[in-house]
Short mmCIF file of C-alpha atoms in Angstrom, two decimals:
data_model
loop_
_atom_site.label_atom_id
_atom_site.label_comp_id
_atom_site.label_asym_id
_atom_site.label_seq_id
_atom_site.Cartn_x
_atom_site.Cartn_y
_atom_site.Cartn_z
CA MET T 17 3.11 -62.36 -3.46
CA LEU T 18 0.73 -61.45 -6.28
CA THR T 19 3.39 -59.26 -7.92
CA ARG T 20 5.95 -62.08 -7.80
CA PHE T 21 3.43 -64.53 -9.31
CA ALA T 22 2.59 -62.11 -12.10
CA THR T 23 6.28 -61.54 -12.85
CA ASP T 24 7.05 -65.28 -12.97
CA TYR T 25 3.99 -65.91 -15.15
CA LEU T 26 4.95 -63.19 -17.62
CA ASP T 27 8.56 -64.45 -17.72
CA ALA T 28 7.29 -67.93 -18.57
CA LEU T 29 5.35 -66.50 -21.50
CA VAL T 30 8.39 -64.82 -23.00
CA THR T 31 9.06 -66.48 -26.34
CA ASP T 32 11.47 -65.80 -29.13
CA PHE T 33 9.14 -64.63 -31.89
CA ARG T 34 11.84 -64.26 -34.53
CA PRO T 35 10.40 -65.80 -37.70
CA ALA T 36 12.22 -68.88 -38.97
CA PRO T 37 12.72 -68.98 -42.75
CA LYS T 38 10.86 -71.72 -44.59
CA VAL T 39 13.08 -73.55 -47.06
CA SER T 40 11.41 -73.88 -50.43
CA GLY T 41 12.41 -74.24 -54.06
CA ARG T 42 10.80 -74.58 -57.46
CA LEU T 43 10.56 -77.49 -59.88
CA ALA T 44 12.62 -76.76 -63.00
CA SER T 45 12.30 -80.05 -64.91
CA PHE T 46 10.62 -83.44 -64.53
CA ASP T 47 10.73 -86.47 -66.84
CA GLY T 48 8.63 -88.91 -64.77
CA LEU T 49 11.45 -90.15 -62.56
CA LEU T 50 14.22 -87.58 -62.28
CA MET T 51 13.45 -84.04 -61.12
CA GLU T 52 15.52 -80.87 -61.04
CA ALA T 53 14.77 -78.09 -58.58
CA VAL T 54 16.20 -74.59 -58.15
CA GLY T 55 16.44 -72.51 -55.01
CA LEU T 56 17.20 -75.44 -52.68
CA ASN T 57 20.29 -76.17 -50.59
CA LEU T 58 19.67 -79.58 -49.01
CA PRO T 59 21.87 -82.60 -48.23
CA VAL T 60 21.61 -85.81 -50.24
CA GLY T 61 18.96 -88.11 -48.77
CA THR T 62 16.50 -85.41 -47.74
CA VAL T 63 12.86 -86.24 -48.54
CA CYS T 64 10.89 -83.42 -50.17
CA GLN T 65 7.27 -82.73 -51.06
CA VAL T 66 6.90 -81.66 -54.67
CA GLY T 67 3.63 -79.86 -55.41
CA GLY T 68 0.72 -79.69 -53.00
CA LYS T 69 -0.08 -82.17 -50.23
CA THR T 70 -3.07 -83.57 -52.11
CA ASP T 71 -1.84 -83.49 -55.72
CA GLY T 72 1.92 -83.71 -55.17
CA VAL T 73 4.48 -86.46 -54.77
CA GLU T 74 7.41 -87.22 -52.48
CA ALA T 75 10.96 -87.21 -53.84
CA GLU T 76 14.44 -87.74 -52.44
CA VAL T 77 17.51 -85.60 -53.08
CA ILE T 78 20.09 -87.75 -54.88
CA GLY T 79 22.63 -85.25 -56.20
CA PHE T 80 23.42 -81.88 -57.73
CA ARG T 81 24.17 -80.64 -61.23
CA ASN T 82 24.94 -77.13 -62.56
CA GLY T 83 23.54 -75.41 -59.51
CA ARG T 84 20.36 -77.48 -59.50
CA THR T 85 19.21 -80.06 -56.97
CA LEU T 86 18.42 -83.50 -58.43
CA LEU T 87 15.57 -85.50 -56.90
CA MET T 88 14.17 -88.96 -57.61
CA ASN T 89 10.44 -89.60 -57.52
CA LEU T 90 9.44 -91.83 -54.56
CA GLY T 91 5.82 -92.28 -55.56
CA GLY T 92 3.78 -92.86 -58.67
CA PRO T 93 2.76 -90.46 -61.43
CA ALA T 94 1.74 -86.99 -60.35
CA ALA T 95 0.07 -84.06 -62.16
CA LEU T 96 2.94 -81.64 -61.55
CA LEU T 97 3.21 -78.24 -63.19
CA PRO T 98 6.32 -76.22 -64.04
CA HIS T 99 7.66 -74.22 -61.10
CA ALA T 100 5.73 -76.36 -58.59
CA PRO T 101 6.93 -75.78 -55.00
CA VAL T 102 9.54 -78.16 -53.54
CA ARG T 103 9.76 -78.27 -49.74
CA PRO T 104 11.80 -80.55 -47.42
CA ILE T 105 9.63 -82.71 -45.18
CA GLY T 106 12.06 -85.18 -43.64
CA PRO T 107 15.71 -85.40 -42.55
CA PRO T 108 18.05 -87.73 -44.42
CA GLY T 109 18.74 -91.27 -43.39
CA GLU T 110 17.01 -92.61 -40.25
CA ALA T 111 15.12 -95.86 -39.77
CA GLU T 112 12.67 -96.84 -37.05
CA VAL T 113 14.08 -99.79 -35.14
CA GLY T 114 13.51 -101.83 -32.01
CA ALA T 115 11.07 -104.33 -30.52
CA ALA T 116 8.08 -102.25 -31.65
CA LEU T 117 8.68 -103.54 -35.20
CA LEU T 118 8.48 -107.25 -34.35
CA GLY T 119 5.66 -108.92 -36.23
CA ARG T 120 5.20 -105.91 -38.50
CA VAL T 121 5.47 -105.34 -42.27
CA VAL T 122 6.72 -101.96 -43.53
CA ASP T 123 7.54 -100.46 -46.92
CA GLY T 124 10.72 -98.80 -48.11
CA ALA T 125 9.83 -95.53 -46.36
CA GLY T 126 9.13 -97.29 -43.05
CA ARG T 127 5.35 -96.95 -43.26
CA PRO T 128 3.38 -99.98 -41.97
CA ILE T 129 1.45 -101.81 -44.70
CA ASP T 130 -0.01 -104.66 -42.61
CA GLY T 131 -3.12 -102.79 -41.46
CA LEU T 132 -2.16 -103.00 -37.76
CA GLY T 133 -1.89 -99.28 -37.18
CA ALA T 134 1.02 -96.99 -36.51
CA ILE T 135 4.29 -98.22 -35.02
CA ARG T 136 4.79 -96.66 -31.59
CA GLY T 137 7.79 -96.68 -29.29
CA ALA T 138 10.39 -97.36 -31.97
CA GLY T 139 13.95 -96.09 -31.75
CA ALA T 140 16.09 -94.57 -34.49
CA TRP T 141 19.14 -95.87 -36.37
CA PRO T 142 21.03 -94.35 -39.34
CA LEU T 143 19.97 -95.87 -42.65
CA ALA T 144 23.59 -95.95 -43.75
CA GLY T 145 24.64 -97.67 -40.50
CA LYS T 146 27.33 -96.79 -38.00
CA ARG T 147 30.87 -97.23 -39.25
CA GLN T 148 32.84 -99.84 -37.29
CA SER T 149 36.49 -100.75 -37.06
CA PRO T 150 37.44 -104.11 -38.63
CA LEU T 151 38.62 -105.18 -35.18
CA ASP T 152 35.08 -104.76 -33.84
CA ARG T 153 34.03 -107.75 -35.94
CA GLY T 154 34.49 -111.17 -34.37
CA ARG T 155 35.29 -114.48 -36.01
CA VAL T 156 32.59 -116.95 -37.03
CA LEU T 157 33.03 -119.87 -34.64
CA GLN T 158 29.54 -121.29 -33.99
CA PRO T 159 27.54 -123.29 -36.57
CA LEU T 160 23.99 -122.31 -37.45
CA ASP T 161 21.41 -125.00 -38.12
CA VAL T 162 19.41 -124.13 -41.26
CA GLY T 163 17.45 -127.37 -41.57
CA VAL T 164 18.79 -128.26 -45.05
CA ARG T 165 20.82 -131.48 -45.03
CA ALA T 166 23.11 -130.61 -47.95
CA ILE T 167 23.95 -127.17 -46.48
CA ASN T 168 24.36 -128.40 -42.90
CA GLY T 169 26.61 -131.24 -44.00
CA LEU T 170 28.57 -129.86 -46.97
CA LEU T 171 28.32 -126.06 -46.72
CA THR T 172 27.99 -125.49 -42.98
CA ILE T 173 26.94 -121.93 -42.15
CA GLY T 174 28.09 -120.11 -39.00
CA LYS T 175 26.52 -117.36 -36.89
CA GLY T 176 27.62 -114.05 -38.33
CA GLN T 177 28.39 -115.40 -41.81
CA ARG T 178 27.29 -113.67 -45.03
CA ILE T 179 26.29 -116.14 -47.73
CA GLY T 180 24.64 -115.86 -51.13
CA ILE T 181 22.20 -118.14 -52.94
CA MET T 182 23.05 -117.75 -56.64
CA ALA T 183 20.96 -119.03 -59.53
CA GLY T 184 19.01 -118.08 -62.60
CA SER T 185 15.29 -117.47 -62.55
CA GLY T 186 12.95 -120.33 -61.62
CA VAL T 187 15.58 -122.68 -60.16
CA GLY T 188 14.32 -122.62 -56.56
CA LYS T 189 16.01 -119.76 -54.71
CA SER T 190 12.88 -118.68 -52.84
CA VAL T 191 11.94 -122.26 -51.92
CA LEU T 192 15.40 -122.92 -50.49
CA LEU T 193 15.24 -119.61 -48.66
CA GLY T 194 11.93 -120.60 -47.10
CA MET T 195 13.36 -123.93 -45.92
CA MET T 196 16.22 -122.10 -44.21
CA VAL T 197 13.99 -119.46 -42.61
CA ARG T 198 11.62 -122.03 -41.10
CA ALA T 199 14.42 -124.02 -39.46
CA ALA T 200 16.96 -121.35 -38.50
CA ARG T 201 17.38 -120.65 -34.80
CA ALA T 202 17.65 -116.89 -34.30
CA ASP T 203 16.40 -114.31 -31.81
CA VAL T 204 15.12 -112.03 -34.58
CA ILE T 205 14.47 -112.54 -38.30
CA VAL T 206 14.64 -109.49 -40.57
CA ILE T 207 13.40 -110.07 -44.12
CA GLY T 208 13.91 -107.65 -46.98
CA LEU T 209 11.77 -108.47 -50.04
CA ILE T 210 13.32 -106.04 -52.49
CA GLY T 211 12.21 -105.70 -56.10
CA GLU T 212 10.30 -108.97 -56.23
CA ARG T 213 6.71 -109.70 -57.24
CA SER T 214 3.96 -108.25 -55.04
CA ARG T 215 2.33 -111.69 -54.85
CA GLU T 216 5.43 -113.12 -53.18
CA VAL T 217 5.07 -110.83 -50.15
CA ALA T 218 1.81 -112.39 -48.94
CA ASP T 219 2.99 -115.85 -49.99
CA PHE T 220 6.24 -115.47 -48.04
CA LEU T 221 4.40 -114.33 -44.91
CA GLU T 222 1.79 -117.10 -45.01
CA THR T 223 4.01 -120.05 -45.96
CA LYS T 224 7.54 -119.27 -44.78
CA VAL T 225 7.20 -116.91 -41.82
CA ALA T 226 4.11 -118.35 -40.20
CA GLY T 227 3.42 -119.29 -36.59
CA GLU T 228 6.06 -118.55 -33.97
CA ALA T 229 8.51 -117.17 -36.51
CA ARG T 230 6.10 -114.34 -37.42
CA ALA T 231 6.19 -112.91 -33.89
CA LYS T 232 9.98 -112.45 -33.99
CA SER T 233 10.24 -111.24 -37.56
CA VAL T 234 10.30 -107.86 -39.28
CA VAL T 235 9.48 -107.67 -43.00
CA VAL T 236 10.49 -104.79 -45.27
CA ALA T 237 8.61 -105.19 -48.56
CA VAL T 238 9.36 -103.06 -51.63
CA PRO T 239 7.92 -104.69 -54.80
CA ALA T 240 9.38 -104.28 -58.28
CA ASN T 241 6.95 -101.54 -59.34
CA HIS T 242 8.18 -99.14 -56.64
CA SER T 243 10.70 -96.36 -57.17
CA PRO T 244 14.38 -97.41 -57.40
CA VAL T 245 15.15 -95.06 -54.52
CA LEU T 246 12.58 -96.86 -52.36
CA ARG T 247 14.07 -100.22 -53.33
CA ILE T 248 17.51 -99.12 -52.17
CA ARG T 249 16.02 -97.55 -49.06
CA GLY T 250 14.26 -100.86 -48.33
CA ALA T 251 17.58 -102.74 -48.41
CA LEU T 252 19.22 -100.10 -46.20
CA ARG T 253 16.26 -100.12 -43.82
CA ALA T 254 16.28 -103.91 -43.40
CA THR T 255 20.02 -103.84 -42.68
CA ALA T 256 19.63 -100.95 -40.22
CA ILE T 257 16.89 -102.80 -38.32
CA ALA T 258 19.14 -105.86 -38.09
CA GLU T 259 22.06 -103.72 -36.87
CA ALA T 260 19.97 -102.23 -34.08
CA PHE T 261 18.95 -105.67 -32.80
CA ARG T 262 22.59 -106.83 -33.03
CA ALA T 263 23.62 -103.85 -30.90
CA GLU T 264 21.27 -105.23 -28.22
CA GLY T 265 23.25 -108.50 -28.22
CA LYS T 266 20.74 -110.53 -30.24
CA ASP T 267 21.49 -113.12 -32.92
CA VAL T 268 19.76 -111.85 -36.05
CA LEU T 269 19.01 -113.68 -39.29
CA LEU T 270 18.91 -111.18 -42.16
CA ILE T 271 17.26 -112.39 -45.38
CA MET T 272 17.43 -110.25 -48.51
CA ASP T 273 15.63 -111.30 -51.68
CA SER T 274 17.23 -110.15 -53.81
CA LEU T 275 20.60 -108.42 -53.91
CA THR T 276 20.44 -108.22 -57.71
CA ARG T 277 17.26 -106.10 -57.59
CA VAL T 278 19.10 -103.65 -55.32
CA ALA T 279 21.86 -103.42 -57.92
CA HIS T 280 19.24 -102.92 -60.64
CA ALA T 281 17.81 -99.99 -58.67
CA GLY T 282 21.29 -98.53 -58.35
CA ARG T 283 21.71 -98.93 -62.11
CA GLU T 284 18.51 -96.99 -62.79
CA ILE T 285 19.61 -94.13 -60.55
CA GLY T 286 23.16 -94.07 -61.89
CA LEU T 287 22.03 -93.96 -65.51
CA ALA T 288 19.49 -91.24 -64.70
CA LEU T 289 22.33 -89.18 -63.22
CA GLY T 290 24.33 -89.59 -66.40
CA GLU T 291 26.95 -92.06 -65.18
CA PRO T 292 28.69 -94.03 -67.93
CA ALA T 293 27.51 -97.62 -68.27
CA SER T 294 30.27 -100.21 -67.93
CA ALA T 295 29.91 -103.98 -67.53
CA ARG T 296 26.46 -105.20 -68.67
CA GLY T 297 25.09 -101.67 -68.43
CA TYR T 298 25.90 -101.25 -64.72
CA PRO T 299 27.44 -97.88 -63.81
CA PRO T 300 30.32 -98.00 -61.29
CA SER T 301 28.16 -96.73 -58.41
CA ALA T 302 25.71 -99.65 -58.69
CA ILE T 303 28.43 -102.27 -58.15
CA ALA T 304 30.29 -100.16 -55.58
CA MET T 305 27.12 -100.02 -53.48
CA LEU T 306 27.12 -103.78 -52.79
CA PRO T 307 30.19 -103.94 -50.48
CA ASN T 308 28.80 -101.07 -48.38
CA LEU T 309 25.61 -103.05 -47.86
CA ILE T 310 27.07 -106.52 -47.33
CA GLU T 311 29.89 -105.47 -45.01
CA ARG T 312 27.39 -104.21 -42.44
CA ALA T 313 26.45 -107.80 -41.51
CA GLY T 314 28.58 -110.01 -39.26
CA THR T 315 29.38 -110.43 -35.57
CA ASP T 316 29.87 -107.58 -33.10
CA VAL T 317 32.59 -108.05 -30.47
CA THR T 318 31.24 -105.23 -28.29
CA SER T 319 27.62 -106.39 -27.91
CA GLY T 320 28.12 -110.10 -28.56
CA GLY T 321 25.33 -110.07 -31.12
CA SER T 322 25.51 -111.24 -34.70
CA ILE T 323 23.87 -110.77 -38.10
CA THR T 324 23.82 -113.92 -40.22
CA ALA T 325 22.95 -112.63 -43.68
CA ILE T 326 21.57 -114.69 -46.56
CA TYR T 327 21.27 -112.89 -49.90
CA THR T 328 19.70 -114.26 -53.05
CA VAL T 329 21.58 -113.27 -56.20
CA LEU T 330 19.89 -113.62 -59.58
CA ALA T 331 22.29 -114.72 -62.31
CA ASP T 332 20.85 -113.04 -65.40
CA GLY T 333 20.81 -115.56 -68.24
CA ASP T 334 22.27 -118.23 -65.91
CA ASP T 335 25.60 -116.42 -66.28
CA GLY T 336 27.89 -117.13 -63.33
CA ASN T 337 30.14 -114.25 -64.45
CA ASP T 338 27.40 -111.62 -64.30
CA PRO T 339 28.86 -108.44 -62.68
CA VAL T 340 26.53 -108.62 -59.65
CA VAL T 341 27.17 -112.35 -59.15
CA ASP T 342 30.92 -111.90 -59.51
CA SER T 343 31.04 -108.91 -57.15
CA ALA T 344 28.87 -110.60 -54.52
CA ARG T 345 30.92 -113.81 -54.70
CA SER T 346 34.10 -111.87 -53.97
CA ILE T 347 32.62 -110.11 -50.91
CA LEU T 348 30.50 -112.82 -49.29
CA ASP T 349 31.78 -115.48 -46.89
CA GLY T 350 30.40 -118.23 -49.08
CA HIS T 351 27.95 -118.94 -51.88
CA ILE T 352 25.42 -121.64 -52.71
CA VAL T 353 25.00 -122.16 -56.45
CA LEU T 354 21.77 -123.71 -57.73
CA SER T 355 21.98 -125.67 -60.97
CA ARG T 356 19.27 -125.59 -63.63
CA THR T 357 20.54 -128.97 -64.86
CA LEU T 358 19.85 -130.56 -61.45
CA ALA T 359 16.45 -128.88 -61.28
CA GLU T 360 15.57 -130.36 -64.68
CA ARG T 361 16.45 -133.78 -63.24
CA ALA T 362 14.00 -133.10 -60.35
CA VAL T 363 16.81 -132.84 -57.78
CA TYR T 364 15.63 -130.32 -55.17
CA PRO T 365 17.15 -128.31 -53.64
CA ALA T 366 19.22 -128.10 -56.84
CA ILE T 367 22.50 -127.31 -55.05
CA ASP T 368 25.58 -127.63 -57.25
CA VAL T 369 27.94 -128.79 -54.51
CA SER T 370 31.05 -128.61 -56.70
CA LYS T 371 30.55 -124.88 -57.37
CA SER T 372 29.40 -123.95 -53.86
CA VAL T 373 31.58 -123.16 -50.87
CA SER T 374 31.38 -122.00 -47.26
CA ARG T 375 34.55 -120.10 -46.38
CA VAL T 376 34.11 -120.55 -42.62
CA MET T 377 33.30 -124.28 -42.59
CA THR T 378 36.85 -125.26 -41.60
CA ASP T 379 36.52 -123.07 -38.47
CA ILE T 380 33.21 -124.49 -37.26
CA ALA T 381 33.17 -128.16 -38.33
CA SER T 382 34.93 -131.12 -36.69
CA PRO T 383 37.73 -133.05 -38.50
CA PRO T 384 35.55 -136.17 -39.12
CA HIS T 385 32.82 -133.94 -40.53
CA LEU T 386 35.28 -132.16 -42.87
CA HIS T 387 36.77 -135.49 -43.99
CA ALA T 388 33.37 -136.97 -44.87
CA ALA T 389 32.39 -133.80 -46.78
CA ARG T 390 35.61 -133.96 -48.82
CA VAL T 391 34.99 -137.63 -49.64
CA LEU T 392 31.48 -136.88 -50.92
CA ARG T 393 32.76 -133.95 -52.97
CA ARG T 394 35.51 -136.14 -54.47
CA HIS T 395 33.06 -138.87 -55.48
CA LEU T 396 30.67 -136.32 -56.98
CA ALA T 397 33.42 -134.56 -58.95
CA THR T 398 34.76 -137.86 -60.30
CA TYR T 399 31.30 -138.96 -61.40
CA GLU T 400 30.50 -135.65 -63.12
CA GLU T 401 33.82 -135.71 -64.99
CA ASN T 402 33.07 -139.17 -66.37
CA ARG T 403 29.28 -138.94 -66.55
CA ASP T 404 29.14 -138.95 -70.37
CA LEU T 405 31.37 -142.04 -70.61
CA VAL T 406 29.24 -143.91 -68.08
CA LEU T 407 25.93 -142.99 -69.74
CA MET T 408 27.20 -143.98 -73.19
CA GLY T 409 28.46 -147.30 -71.88
CA ALA T 410 32.02 -146.45 -72.94
CA TYR T 411 33.41 -147.04 -69.46
CA ARG T 412 34.20 -150.63 -68.47
CA ALA T 413 33.89 -151.49 -64.78
CA GLY T 414 37.20 -152.21 -63.08
CA SER T 415 39.24 -149.86 -65.27
CA ASP T 416 39.61 -147.21 -62.55
CA PRO T 417 38.93 -147.81 -58.83
CA GLU T 418 38.05 -144.14 -58.22
CA ILE T 419 35.45 -144.10 -60.99
CA ASP T 420 34.05 -147.41 -59.73
CA ALA T 421 33.71 -145.95 -56.22
CA ALA T 422 32.11 -142.77 -57.57
CA ILE T 423 29.55 -144.79 -59.57
CA ALA T 424 28.76 -146.96 -56.56
CA CYS T 425 28.36 -143.96 -54.25
CA HIS T 426 26.42 -141.72 -56.65
CA PRO T 427 22.91 -142.86 -55.55
CA ALA T 428 23.87 -142.15 -51.92
CA VAL T 429 25.29 -138.75 -52.89
CA MET T 430 22.10 -137.69 -54.68
CA GLU T 431 19.96 -139.03 -51.85
CA PHE T 432 21.95 -136.89 -49.41
CA ILE T 433 21.42 -133.75 -51.52
CA ARG T 434 17.71 -134.32 -52.16
CA GLN T 435 15.26 -133.07 -49.56
CA ASP T 436 11.55 -132.36 -49.56
CA ALA T 437 10.71 -128.66 -49.19
CA ALA T 438 8.41 -129.32 -46.23
CA SER T 439 10.95 -131.35 -44.25
CA SER T 440 13.74 -130.21 -41.97
CA VAL T 441 16.94 -132.07 -41.06
CA THR T 442 18.90 -130.86 -38.05
CA LEU T 443 22.61 -130.13 -38.15
CA GLU T 444 23.35 -133.05 -35.84
CA ASP T 445 21.40 -135.52 -37.98
CA SER T 446 23.00 -134.17 -41.16
CA VAL T 447 26.53 -134.63 -39.80
CA THR T 448 25.70 -138.09 -38.41
CA GLU T 449 24.32 -139.27 -41.76
CA LEU T 450 27.23 -137.79 -43.69
CA THR T 451 29.95 -139.31 -41.52
CA GLY T 452 28.12 -142.63 -41.32
CA VAL T 453 28.03 -143.06 -45.10
CA PHE T 454 31.17 -141.27 -46.26
CA GLY T 455 33.32 -141.16 -43.13
CA ASP T 456 35.35 -144.26 -44.06
CA GLY T 457 36.18 -143.12 -47.62
#
């Protein structure tokens, strides 16, 4: 008995003591953002420690050139020396996901920044997502109430739709986004604050995701002063978290502010890698990255869940033909354009109805609703075409019945578009008001 016990005990102690090689390289060049290392053979996306643990910095592998591994700095400035050690510390491309993240705020690397301790019990999901067949995506057939009268009535959004809010700086994108977040009915809200001001993170949490909404929300915050790699990782992480909840059958509202800052981060990386600059200084990879990100949202036939995605798109210089704006408009299922002219007239939200569209509205709205929306659009377009004549007094009443009707209806049109930022109008009330005023036109 004792012999058998001793034999079993010794067998249990048998271990393979063959030494495993430690992968390590050396820093060959460093210009503050882009690093080159020699002696490494790692896949793109691997996170490495450059230098020592106390005086080093983290970097991510982003490519290869002439036998050298290219890395992008993930942190701030570091006192690195030539030939500093470069060691891999993390595998490429996984995000922590699941219910453990609800109510939490994390950075682009997934580290909690809300002071509530470590995140425990989270699952894993690929940062780049899981590729799906186009037939795995369902149609958008159910409307989503966003609490904004003009959007509910004229640009109705559906569950699983991808829509962009496009405007120049200071026109009210973030305010409109907050109105939609407060009123939207969703199981989970995932918010990616990418490349924006640090002040806006606390402001967004305290004013727009307060109360009950905070408990079902996940915030990924990567301010503008963070590394471009972290900004892109933040966008990928927010989308991955939303995908994991959708796979559980939940209806997810994904907010990303802003898509343009993600493209700017891609531009920084592309130019650092030596890509040729094309339209407005954007290399091809920066624009090509947007479809890969946007196409991950939508409905899932298998699980029954959905990701309704709302992206803000900054039109640099109020240019509606900016490459990012133009690319996003061609991929999204609709866009809401905010007008600086309306904002200067104190019309908030400053939605330019004539330039905005929801490509799924005909599938989710009733015929009377669609008819009333077309009537309002027709009156608004007629008034804007003849606005100068009316203001100069060059138009004589009775000359054109359509212009007369547009002038008579214009106060009602502007009243329908205007809405106080603190108020919320349900989808049912919006449709009732719209059809009641413009349903007989």
